Short mmCIF file of C-alpha atoms and ligand atoms in Angstrom, two decimals:
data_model
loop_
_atom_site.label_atom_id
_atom_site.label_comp_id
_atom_site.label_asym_id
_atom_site.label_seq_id
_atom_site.Cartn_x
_atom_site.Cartn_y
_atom_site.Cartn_z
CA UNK R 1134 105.96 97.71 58.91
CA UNK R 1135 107.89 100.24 60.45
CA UNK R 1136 106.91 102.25 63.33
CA UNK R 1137 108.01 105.32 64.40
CA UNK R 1138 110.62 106.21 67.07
CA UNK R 1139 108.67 108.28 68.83
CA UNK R 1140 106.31 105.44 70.11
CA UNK R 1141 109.39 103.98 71.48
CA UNK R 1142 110.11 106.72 74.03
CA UNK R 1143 106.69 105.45 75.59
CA UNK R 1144 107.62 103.95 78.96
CA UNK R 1145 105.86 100.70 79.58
CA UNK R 1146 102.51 101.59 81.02
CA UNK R 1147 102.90 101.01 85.20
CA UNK R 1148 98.99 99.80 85.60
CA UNK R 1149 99.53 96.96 82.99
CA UNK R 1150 100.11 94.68 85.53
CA UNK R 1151 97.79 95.77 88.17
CA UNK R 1152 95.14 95.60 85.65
CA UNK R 1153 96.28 92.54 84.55
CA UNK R 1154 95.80 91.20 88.30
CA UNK R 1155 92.53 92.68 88.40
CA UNK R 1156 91.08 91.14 85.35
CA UNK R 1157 92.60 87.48 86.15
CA UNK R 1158 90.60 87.78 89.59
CA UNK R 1159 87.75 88.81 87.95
CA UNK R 1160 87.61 85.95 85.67
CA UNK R 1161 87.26 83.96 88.66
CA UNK R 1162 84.43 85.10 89.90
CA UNK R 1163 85.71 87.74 92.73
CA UNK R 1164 84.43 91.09 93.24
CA UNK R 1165 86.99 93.94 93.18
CA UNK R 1166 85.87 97.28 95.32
CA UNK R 1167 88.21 99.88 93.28
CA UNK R 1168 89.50 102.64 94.31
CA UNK R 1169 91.71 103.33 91.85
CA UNK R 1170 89.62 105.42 88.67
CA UNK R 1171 89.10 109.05 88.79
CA UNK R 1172 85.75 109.15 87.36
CA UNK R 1173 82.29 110.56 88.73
CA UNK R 1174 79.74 107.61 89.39
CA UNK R 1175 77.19 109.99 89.54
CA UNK R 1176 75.46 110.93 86.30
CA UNK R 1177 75.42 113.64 84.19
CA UNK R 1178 72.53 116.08 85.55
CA UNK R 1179 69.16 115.88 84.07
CA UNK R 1180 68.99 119.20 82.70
CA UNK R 1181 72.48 119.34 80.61
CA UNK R 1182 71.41 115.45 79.09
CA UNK R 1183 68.37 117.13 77.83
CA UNK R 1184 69.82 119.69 75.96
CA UNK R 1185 71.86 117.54 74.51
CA UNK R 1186 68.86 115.30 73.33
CA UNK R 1187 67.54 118.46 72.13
CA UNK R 1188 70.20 119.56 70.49
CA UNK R 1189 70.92 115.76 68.72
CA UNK R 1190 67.58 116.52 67.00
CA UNK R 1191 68.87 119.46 65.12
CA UNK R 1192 70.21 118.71 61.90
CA UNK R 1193 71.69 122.45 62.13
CA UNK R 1194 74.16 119.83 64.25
CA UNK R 1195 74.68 116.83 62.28
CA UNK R 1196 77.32 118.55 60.13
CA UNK R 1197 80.98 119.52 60.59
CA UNK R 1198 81.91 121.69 63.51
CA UNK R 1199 84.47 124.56 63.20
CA UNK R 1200 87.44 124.59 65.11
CA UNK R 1201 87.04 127.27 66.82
CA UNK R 1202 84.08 125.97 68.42
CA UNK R 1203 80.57 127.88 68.33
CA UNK R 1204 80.56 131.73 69.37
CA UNK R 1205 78.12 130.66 71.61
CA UNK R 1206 79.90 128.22 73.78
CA UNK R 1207 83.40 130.57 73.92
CA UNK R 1208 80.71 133.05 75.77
CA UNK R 1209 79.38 131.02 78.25
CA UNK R 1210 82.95 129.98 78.47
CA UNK R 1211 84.22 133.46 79.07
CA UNK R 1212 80.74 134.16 81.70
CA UNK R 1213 81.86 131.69 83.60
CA UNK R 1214 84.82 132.53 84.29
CA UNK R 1215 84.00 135.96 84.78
CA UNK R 1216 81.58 134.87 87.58
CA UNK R 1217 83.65 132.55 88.72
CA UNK R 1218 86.68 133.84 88.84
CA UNK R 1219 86.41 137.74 88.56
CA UNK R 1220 88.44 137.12 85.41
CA UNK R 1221 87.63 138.94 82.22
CA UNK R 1222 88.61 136.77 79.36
CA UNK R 1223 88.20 137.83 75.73
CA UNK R 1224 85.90 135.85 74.18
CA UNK R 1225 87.43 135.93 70.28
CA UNK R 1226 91.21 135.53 71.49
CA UNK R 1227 91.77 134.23 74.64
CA UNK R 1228 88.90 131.20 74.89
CA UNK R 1229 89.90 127.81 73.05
CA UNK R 1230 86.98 124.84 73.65
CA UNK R 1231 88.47 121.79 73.09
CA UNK R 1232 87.69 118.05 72.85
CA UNK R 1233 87.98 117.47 76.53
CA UNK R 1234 90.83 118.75 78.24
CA UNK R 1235 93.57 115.99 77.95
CA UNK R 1236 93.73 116.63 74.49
CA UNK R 1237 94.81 120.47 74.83
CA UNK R 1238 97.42 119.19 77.49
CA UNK R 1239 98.66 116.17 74.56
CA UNK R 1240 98.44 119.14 71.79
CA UNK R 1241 100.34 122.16 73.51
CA UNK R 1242 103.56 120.32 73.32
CA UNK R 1243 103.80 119.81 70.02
CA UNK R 1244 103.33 123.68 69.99
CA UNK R 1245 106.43 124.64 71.95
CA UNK R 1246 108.84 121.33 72.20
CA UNK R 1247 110.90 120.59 69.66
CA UNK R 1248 113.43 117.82 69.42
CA UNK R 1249 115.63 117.98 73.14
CA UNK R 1250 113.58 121.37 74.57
CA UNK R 1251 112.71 120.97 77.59
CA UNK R 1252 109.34 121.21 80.12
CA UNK R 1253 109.03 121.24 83.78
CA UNK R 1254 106.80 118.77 84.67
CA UNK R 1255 105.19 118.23 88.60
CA UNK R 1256 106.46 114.57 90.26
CA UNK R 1257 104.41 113.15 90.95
CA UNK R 1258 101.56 114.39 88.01
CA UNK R 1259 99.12 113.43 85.23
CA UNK R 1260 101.30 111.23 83.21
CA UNK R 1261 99.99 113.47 79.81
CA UNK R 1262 102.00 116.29 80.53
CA UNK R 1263 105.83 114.10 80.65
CA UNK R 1264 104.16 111.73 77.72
CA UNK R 1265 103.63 114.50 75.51
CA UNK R 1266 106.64 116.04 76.08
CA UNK R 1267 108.26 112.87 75.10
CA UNK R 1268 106.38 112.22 72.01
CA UNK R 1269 107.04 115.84 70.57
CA UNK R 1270 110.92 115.11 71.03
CA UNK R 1271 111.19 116.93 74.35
CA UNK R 1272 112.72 115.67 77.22
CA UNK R 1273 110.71 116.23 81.17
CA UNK R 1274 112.27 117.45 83.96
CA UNK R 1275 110.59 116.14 87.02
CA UNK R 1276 110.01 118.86 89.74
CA UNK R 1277 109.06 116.43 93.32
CA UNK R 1278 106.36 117.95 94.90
CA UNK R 1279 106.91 116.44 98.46
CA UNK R 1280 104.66 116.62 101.86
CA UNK R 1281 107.11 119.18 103.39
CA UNK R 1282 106.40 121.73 100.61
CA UNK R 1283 102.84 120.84 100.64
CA UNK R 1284 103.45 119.06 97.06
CA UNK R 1285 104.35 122.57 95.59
CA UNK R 1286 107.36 122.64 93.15
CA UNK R 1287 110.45 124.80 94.81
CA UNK R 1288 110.89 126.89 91.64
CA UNK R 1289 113.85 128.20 93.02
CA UNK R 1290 115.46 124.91 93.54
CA UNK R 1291 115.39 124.38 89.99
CA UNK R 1292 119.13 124.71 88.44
CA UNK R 1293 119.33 127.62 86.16
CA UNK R 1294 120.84 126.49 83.19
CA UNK R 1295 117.30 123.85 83.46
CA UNK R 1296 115.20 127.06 84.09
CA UNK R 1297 117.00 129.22 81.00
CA UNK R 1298 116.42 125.83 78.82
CA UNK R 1299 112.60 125.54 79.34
CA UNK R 1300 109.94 126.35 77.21
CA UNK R 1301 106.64 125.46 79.66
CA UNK R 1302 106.21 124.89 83.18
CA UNK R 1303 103.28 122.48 83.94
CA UNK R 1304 101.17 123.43 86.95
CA UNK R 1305 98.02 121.51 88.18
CA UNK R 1306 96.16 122.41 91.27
CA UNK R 1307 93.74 121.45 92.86
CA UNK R 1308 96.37 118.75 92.15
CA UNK R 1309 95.80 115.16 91.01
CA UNK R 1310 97.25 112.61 92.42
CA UNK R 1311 97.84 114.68 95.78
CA UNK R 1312 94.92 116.12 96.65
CA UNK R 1313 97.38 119.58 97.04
CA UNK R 1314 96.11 123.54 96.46
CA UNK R 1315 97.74 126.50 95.80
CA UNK R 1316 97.10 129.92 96.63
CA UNK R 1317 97.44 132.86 94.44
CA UNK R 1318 100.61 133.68 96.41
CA UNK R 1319 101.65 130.63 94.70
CA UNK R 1320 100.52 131.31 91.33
CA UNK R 1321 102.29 134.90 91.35
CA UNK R 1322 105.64 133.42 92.22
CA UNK R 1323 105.13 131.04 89.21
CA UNK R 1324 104.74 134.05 86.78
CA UNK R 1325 107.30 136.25 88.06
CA UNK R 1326 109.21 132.67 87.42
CA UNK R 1327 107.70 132.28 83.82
CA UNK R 1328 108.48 136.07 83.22
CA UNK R 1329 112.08 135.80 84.26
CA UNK R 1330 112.98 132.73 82.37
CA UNK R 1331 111.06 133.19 79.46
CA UNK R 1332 108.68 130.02 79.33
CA UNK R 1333 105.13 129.63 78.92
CA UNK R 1334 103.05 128.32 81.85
CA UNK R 1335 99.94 125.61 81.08
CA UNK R 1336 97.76 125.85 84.45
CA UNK R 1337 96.06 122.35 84.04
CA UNK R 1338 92.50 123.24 86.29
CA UNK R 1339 89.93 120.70 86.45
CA UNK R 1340 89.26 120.41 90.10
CA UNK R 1341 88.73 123.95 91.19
CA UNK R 1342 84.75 123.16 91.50
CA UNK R 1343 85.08 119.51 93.34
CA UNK R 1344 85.94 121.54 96.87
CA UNK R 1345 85.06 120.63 100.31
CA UNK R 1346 84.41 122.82 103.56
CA UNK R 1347 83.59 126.14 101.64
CA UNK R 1348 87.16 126.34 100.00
CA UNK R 1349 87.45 128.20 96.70
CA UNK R 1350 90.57 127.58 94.52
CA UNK R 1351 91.86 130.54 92.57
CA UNK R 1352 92.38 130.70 88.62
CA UNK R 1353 96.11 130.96 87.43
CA UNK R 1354 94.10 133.94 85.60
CA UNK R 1355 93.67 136.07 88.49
CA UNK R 1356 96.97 136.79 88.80
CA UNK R 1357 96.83 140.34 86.23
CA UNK R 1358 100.10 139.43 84.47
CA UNK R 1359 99.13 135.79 83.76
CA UNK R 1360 98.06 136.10 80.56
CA UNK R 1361 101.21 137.35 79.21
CA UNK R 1362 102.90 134.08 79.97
CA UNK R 1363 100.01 131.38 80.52
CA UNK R 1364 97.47 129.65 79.92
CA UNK R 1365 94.93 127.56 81.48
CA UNK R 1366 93.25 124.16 80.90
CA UNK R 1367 89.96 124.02 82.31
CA UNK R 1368 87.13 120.83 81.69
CA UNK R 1369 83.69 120.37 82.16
CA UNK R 1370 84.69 116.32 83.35
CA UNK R 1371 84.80 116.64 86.69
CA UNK R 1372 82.54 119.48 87.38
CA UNK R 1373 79.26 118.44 85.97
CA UNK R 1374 80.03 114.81 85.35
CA UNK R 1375 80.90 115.03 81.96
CA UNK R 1376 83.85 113.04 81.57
CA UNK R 1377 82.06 110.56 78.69
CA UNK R 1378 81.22 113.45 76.55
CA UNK R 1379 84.76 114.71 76.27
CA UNK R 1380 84.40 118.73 76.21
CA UNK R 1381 86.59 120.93 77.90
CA UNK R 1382 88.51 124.85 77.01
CA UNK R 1383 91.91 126.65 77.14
CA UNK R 1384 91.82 129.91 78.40
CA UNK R 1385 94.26 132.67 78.71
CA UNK R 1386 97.50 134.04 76.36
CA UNK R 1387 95.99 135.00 73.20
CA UNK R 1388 99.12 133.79 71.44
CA UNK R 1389 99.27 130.38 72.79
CA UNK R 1390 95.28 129.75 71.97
CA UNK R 1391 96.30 130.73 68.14
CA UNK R 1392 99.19 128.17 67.89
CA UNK R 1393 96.63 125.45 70.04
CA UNK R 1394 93.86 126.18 68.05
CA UNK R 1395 96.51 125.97 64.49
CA UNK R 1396 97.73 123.01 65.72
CA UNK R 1397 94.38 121.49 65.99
CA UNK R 1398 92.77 122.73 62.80
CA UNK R 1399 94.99 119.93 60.90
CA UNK R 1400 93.94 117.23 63.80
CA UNK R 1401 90.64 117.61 64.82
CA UNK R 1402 87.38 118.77 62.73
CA UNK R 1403 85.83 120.39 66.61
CA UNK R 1404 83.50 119.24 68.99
CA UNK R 1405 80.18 117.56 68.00
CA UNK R 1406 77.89 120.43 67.84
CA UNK R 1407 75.23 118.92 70.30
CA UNK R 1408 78.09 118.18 73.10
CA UNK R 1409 78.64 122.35 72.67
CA UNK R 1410 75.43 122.98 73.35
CA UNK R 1411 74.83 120.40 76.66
CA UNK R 1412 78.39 122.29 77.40
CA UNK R 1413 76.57 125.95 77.01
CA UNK R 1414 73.60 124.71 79.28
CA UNK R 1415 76.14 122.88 81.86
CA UNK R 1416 77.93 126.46 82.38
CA UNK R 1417 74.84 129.15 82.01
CA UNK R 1418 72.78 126.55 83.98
CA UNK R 1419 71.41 125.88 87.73
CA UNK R 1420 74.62 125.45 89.52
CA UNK R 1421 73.17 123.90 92.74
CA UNK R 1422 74.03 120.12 91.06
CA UNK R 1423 77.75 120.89 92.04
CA UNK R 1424 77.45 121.72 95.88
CA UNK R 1425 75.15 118.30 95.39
CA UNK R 1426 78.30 116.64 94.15
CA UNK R 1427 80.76 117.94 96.43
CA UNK R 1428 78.50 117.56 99.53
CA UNK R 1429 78.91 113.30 98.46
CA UNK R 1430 82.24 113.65 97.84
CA UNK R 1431 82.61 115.07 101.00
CA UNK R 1432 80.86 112.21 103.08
CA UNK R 1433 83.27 109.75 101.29
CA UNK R 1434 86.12 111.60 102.38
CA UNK R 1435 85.88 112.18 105.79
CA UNK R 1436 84.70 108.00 106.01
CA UNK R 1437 87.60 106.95 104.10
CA UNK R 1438 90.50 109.10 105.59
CA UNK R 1439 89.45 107.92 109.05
CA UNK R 1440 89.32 104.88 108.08
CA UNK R 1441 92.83 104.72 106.31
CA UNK R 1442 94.33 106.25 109.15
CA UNK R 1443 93.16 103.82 111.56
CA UNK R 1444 94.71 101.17 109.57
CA UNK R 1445 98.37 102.60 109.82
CA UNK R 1446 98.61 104.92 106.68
CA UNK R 1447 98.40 108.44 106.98
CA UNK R 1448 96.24 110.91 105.02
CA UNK R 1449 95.21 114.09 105.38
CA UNK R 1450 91.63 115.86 104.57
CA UNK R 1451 92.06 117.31 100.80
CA UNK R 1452 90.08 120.38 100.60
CA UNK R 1453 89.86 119.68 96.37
CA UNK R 1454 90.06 116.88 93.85
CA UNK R 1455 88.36 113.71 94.50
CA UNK R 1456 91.24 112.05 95.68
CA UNK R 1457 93.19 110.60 98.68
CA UNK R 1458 97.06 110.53 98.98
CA UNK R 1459 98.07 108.26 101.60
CA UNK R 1460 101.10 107.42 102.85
CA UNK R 1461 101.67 103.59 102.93
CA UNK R 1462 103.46 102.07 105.88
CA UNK R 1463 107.21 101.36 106.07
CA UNK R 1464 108.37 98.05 104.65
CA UNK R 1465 106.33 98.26 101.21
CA UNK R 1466 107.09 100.03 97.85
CA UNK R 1467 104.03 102.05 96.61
CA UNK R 1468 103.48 98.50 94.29
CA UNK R 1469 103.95 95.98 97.26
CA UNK R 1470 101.38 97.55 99.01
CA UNK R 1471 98.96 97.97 96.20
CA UNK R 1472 99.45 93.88 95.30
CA UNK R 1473 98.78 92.51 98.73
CA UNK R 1474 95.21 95.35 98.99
CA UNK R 1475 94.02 93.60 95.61
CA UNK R 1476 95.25 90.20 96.82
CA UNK R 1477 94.71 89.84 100.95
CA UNK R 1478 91.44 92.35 100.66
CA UNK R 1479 89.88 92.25 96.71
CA UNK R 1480 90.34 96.55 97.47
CA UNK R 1481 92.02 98.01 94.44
CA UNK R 1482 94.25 101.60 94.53
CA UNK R 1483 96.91 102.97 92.80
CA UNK R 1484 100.41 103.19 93.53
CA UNK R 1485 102.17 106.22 93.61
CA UNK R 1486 105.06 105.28 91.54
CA UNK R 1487 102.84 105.24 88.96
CA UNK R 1488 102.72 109.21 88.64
CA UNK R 1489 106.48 109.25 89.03
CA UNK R 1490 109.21 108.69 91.16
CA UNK R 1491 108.23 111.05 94.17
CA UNK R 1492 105.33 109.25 94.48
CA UNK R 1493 106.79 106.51 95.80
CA UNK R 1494 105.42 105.51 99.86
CA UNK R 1495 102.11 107.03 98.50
CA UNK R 1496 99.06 105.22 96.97
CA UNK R 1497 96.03 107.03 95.41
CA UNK R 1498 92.39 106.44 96.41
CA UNK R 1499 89.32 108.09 94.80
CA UNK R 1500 86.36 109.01 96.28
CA UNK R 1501 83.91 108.16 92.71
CA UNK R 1502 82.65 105.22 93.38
CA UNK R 1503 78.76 104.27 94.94
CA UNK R 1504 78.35 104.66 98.63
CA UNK R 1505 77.48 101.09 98.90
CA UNK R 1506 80.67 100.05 97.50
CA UNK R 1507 82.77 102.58 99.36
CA UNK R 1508 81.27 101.16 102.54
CA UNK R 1509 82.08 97.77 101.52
CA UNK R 1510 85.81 99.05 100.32
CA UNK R 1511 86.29 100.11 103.88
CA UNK R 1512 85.09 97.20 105.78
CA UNK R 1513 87.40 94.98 103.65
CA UNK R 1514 90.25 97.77 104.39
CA UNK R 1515 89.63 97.11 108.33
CA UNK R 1516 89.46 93.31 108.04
CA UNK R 1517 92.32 93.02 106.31
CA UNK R 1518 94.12 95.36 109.17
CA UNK R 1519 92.35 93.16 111.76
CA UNK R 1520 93.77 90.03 110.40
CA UNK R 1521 96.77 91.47 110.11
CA UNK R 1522 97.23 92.29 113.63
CA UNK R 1523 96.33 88.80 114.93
C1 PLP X 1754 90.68 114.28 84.59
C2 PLP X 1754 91.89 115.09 84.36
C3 PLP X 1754 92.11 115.74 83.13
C4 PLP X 1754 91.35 115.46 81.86
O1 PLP X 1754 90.07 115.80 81.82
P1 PLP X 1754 89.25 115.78 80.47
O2 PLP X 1754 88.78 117.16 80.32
O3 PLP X 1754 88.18 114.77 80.70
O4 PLP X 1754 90.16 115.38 79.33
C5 PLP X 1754 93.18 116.59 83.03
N1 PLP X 1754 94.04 116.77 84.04
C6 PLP X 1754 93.87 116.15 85.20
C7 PLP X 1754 94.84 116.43 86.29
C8 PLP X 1754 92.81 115.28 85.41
O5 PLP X 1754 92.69 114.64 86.58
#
């Protein structure tokens, strides 16, 4: 047998051995308080599941799915956004569903890299957008997003010959792992950017509902001239706790949805029907479930950040994203630190390294887990501190 090259290029997965660790004490018996999965506890809301019980009952369902995804779903799709965002989308060219959003971000690659093109990719960031790169031939090149820019990339820092090279420029905020925003100041300066150097932008946007203290993050797509260079991945995951059900859209440059939804028309046969139409109710829907969501998300956040700034790492308060990036102490790398939390305090996080090289001195916390056991989490975190100290 005789695999391909391309599988080669794969860099050894960084949470083998973590997991590894974590499975081995769980054998034994111990109980491990994570921190480290982005995933909503909570359930999907009451009224999306039954729709999509409903809908399971029509055979009008059972069959194949087009591509394209139903009429019906690219509308609510488009409403939303227009509600949302102010941002008129058109409905036939410029809205892609897709089978949750990490498979748009793994797909548009193959779309625009070919063997040694390059993509600017965010350091640290969602490993999808270097690994996809990689697999299509393409080679990354990592922009840091450090503390003292806010964890924005300096565009301008980027050397030109890079810049002229490029054919996308990866963007994701509210950002995971950092917790970071941008501001449509921002977003303008990355198409005047995308305009000047001729490269696509893919706005990867599954946070902007999952917002504390009244924030509101923009759309890439507010900017007018957007859509003539980008486009934008959007997911109903973290917004209505749908990550099981895997739906999610592109939105944006009618160009780039044709060669995405091309692409995909050899790969994929669509989304099941009945997932389209919990998707349609999820989006034209009773909205309140989401200040529910981020009003618990919120509660966790303020606990744990006090918390892991009492024990000698520093974090700020995100204002998006479920997630915590703290700085570890001196005297650790991101994976020292991680080790002794699983081993001195059963508490498990993730290190930064593990979303590139500029996240190194940071580990990752998330905020999805019950209260009970995020209570627990943190009164293992300040035992282990206390201890520590004696
Ligand atoms: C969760 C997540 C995704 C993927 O979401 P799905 O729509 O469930 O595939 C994409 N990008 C980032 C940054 C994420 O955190």
């Amino acid at each position: 047998m005789k695999l391909s090259h391309r599988l080669d290029k794969l860099p050894p997965y960084l949470f083998v051995e973590i997991n590894r660790k974590i499975a081995e004490k769980q054998a034994k018996g111990e109980d491990i308080i994570s921190f480290a999965i982005g995933d909503p506890n909570m359930p999907t809301p009451q009224h999306i599941i039954d729709q999509l019980c409903q809908a399971a009952h029509d055979p009008a369902n059972h069959r194949y799915p087009e591509t394209a995804g139903l009429p019906e779903l690219c509308q609510a799709i488009a409403r939303w956004y227009q509600k949302r965002f102010e941002v008129t989308l058109d409905q036939n060219q410029e809205v892609l569903p897709l089978l949750g959003s990490k498979e748009g971000i793994g797909h548009i690659s193959f779309c625009f890299i070919d063997p040694g093109d390059v993509a600017l990719v965010p350091d640290p960031g969602y490993p999808v957008y270097s690994m996809s790169t990689l697999l299509a031939g393409g080679e990354p090149y990592f922009m840091p997003l450090t503390e003292k820019n806010d964890f924005l990339p300096d565009l301008e820092s980027i050397p030109k010959k890079i810049a002229e090279k490029a054919k996308l420029l990866w963007l994701n905020y509210p950002n995971n792992p950092t917790g970071a925003v941008a501001d449509i100041a921002f977003f303008q300066k990355a198409v005047r950017f995308a305009k000047k150097h001729r490269l696509a932008i893919c706005h990867d946007a599954p946070y902007t509902e999952v917002t504390f203290d009244g924030y509101q993050p923009p759309s890439l797509m507010q900017i007018p001239e957007a859509r003539e260079v980008g486009i934008e991945f959007h997911s109903l995951s973290k917004t209505y706790n749908m990550t099981g059900w895997r739906i999610g859209m592109a939105v944006g440059n009618a160009r780039m949805i044709d060669a995405l939804f091309r692409f995909k028309s050899n790969l994929d046969s669509g989304i099941p029907q009945a997932i389209q139409r919990a998707a349609i109710k999820a989006l034209t829907g009773p909205q309140n479930c989401i200040a529910e969501h981020n009003t618990i998300y919120q509660r966790r956040r303020d606990k744990l950040v006090k918390t892991l700034n009492d024990i000698g790492l520093r974090a700020k308060l995100p204002k998006a994203s479920f997630y915590i990036w703290a700085r570890i102490p001196d005297g650790y790398t991101s994976v020292e630190f991680t080790a002794e939390l699983l081993d001195k305090a059963n508490v498990a996080v993730t290190p930064g390294v593990g979303y590139g090289n500029a996240g190194e001195g940071y580990v990752r916390l998330s905020l999805t887990l019950p209260d009970d056991r995020l209570d627990e989490g943190i009164s293992r975190l300040l035992n282990w501190d206390r201890a520590k100290r004696k």
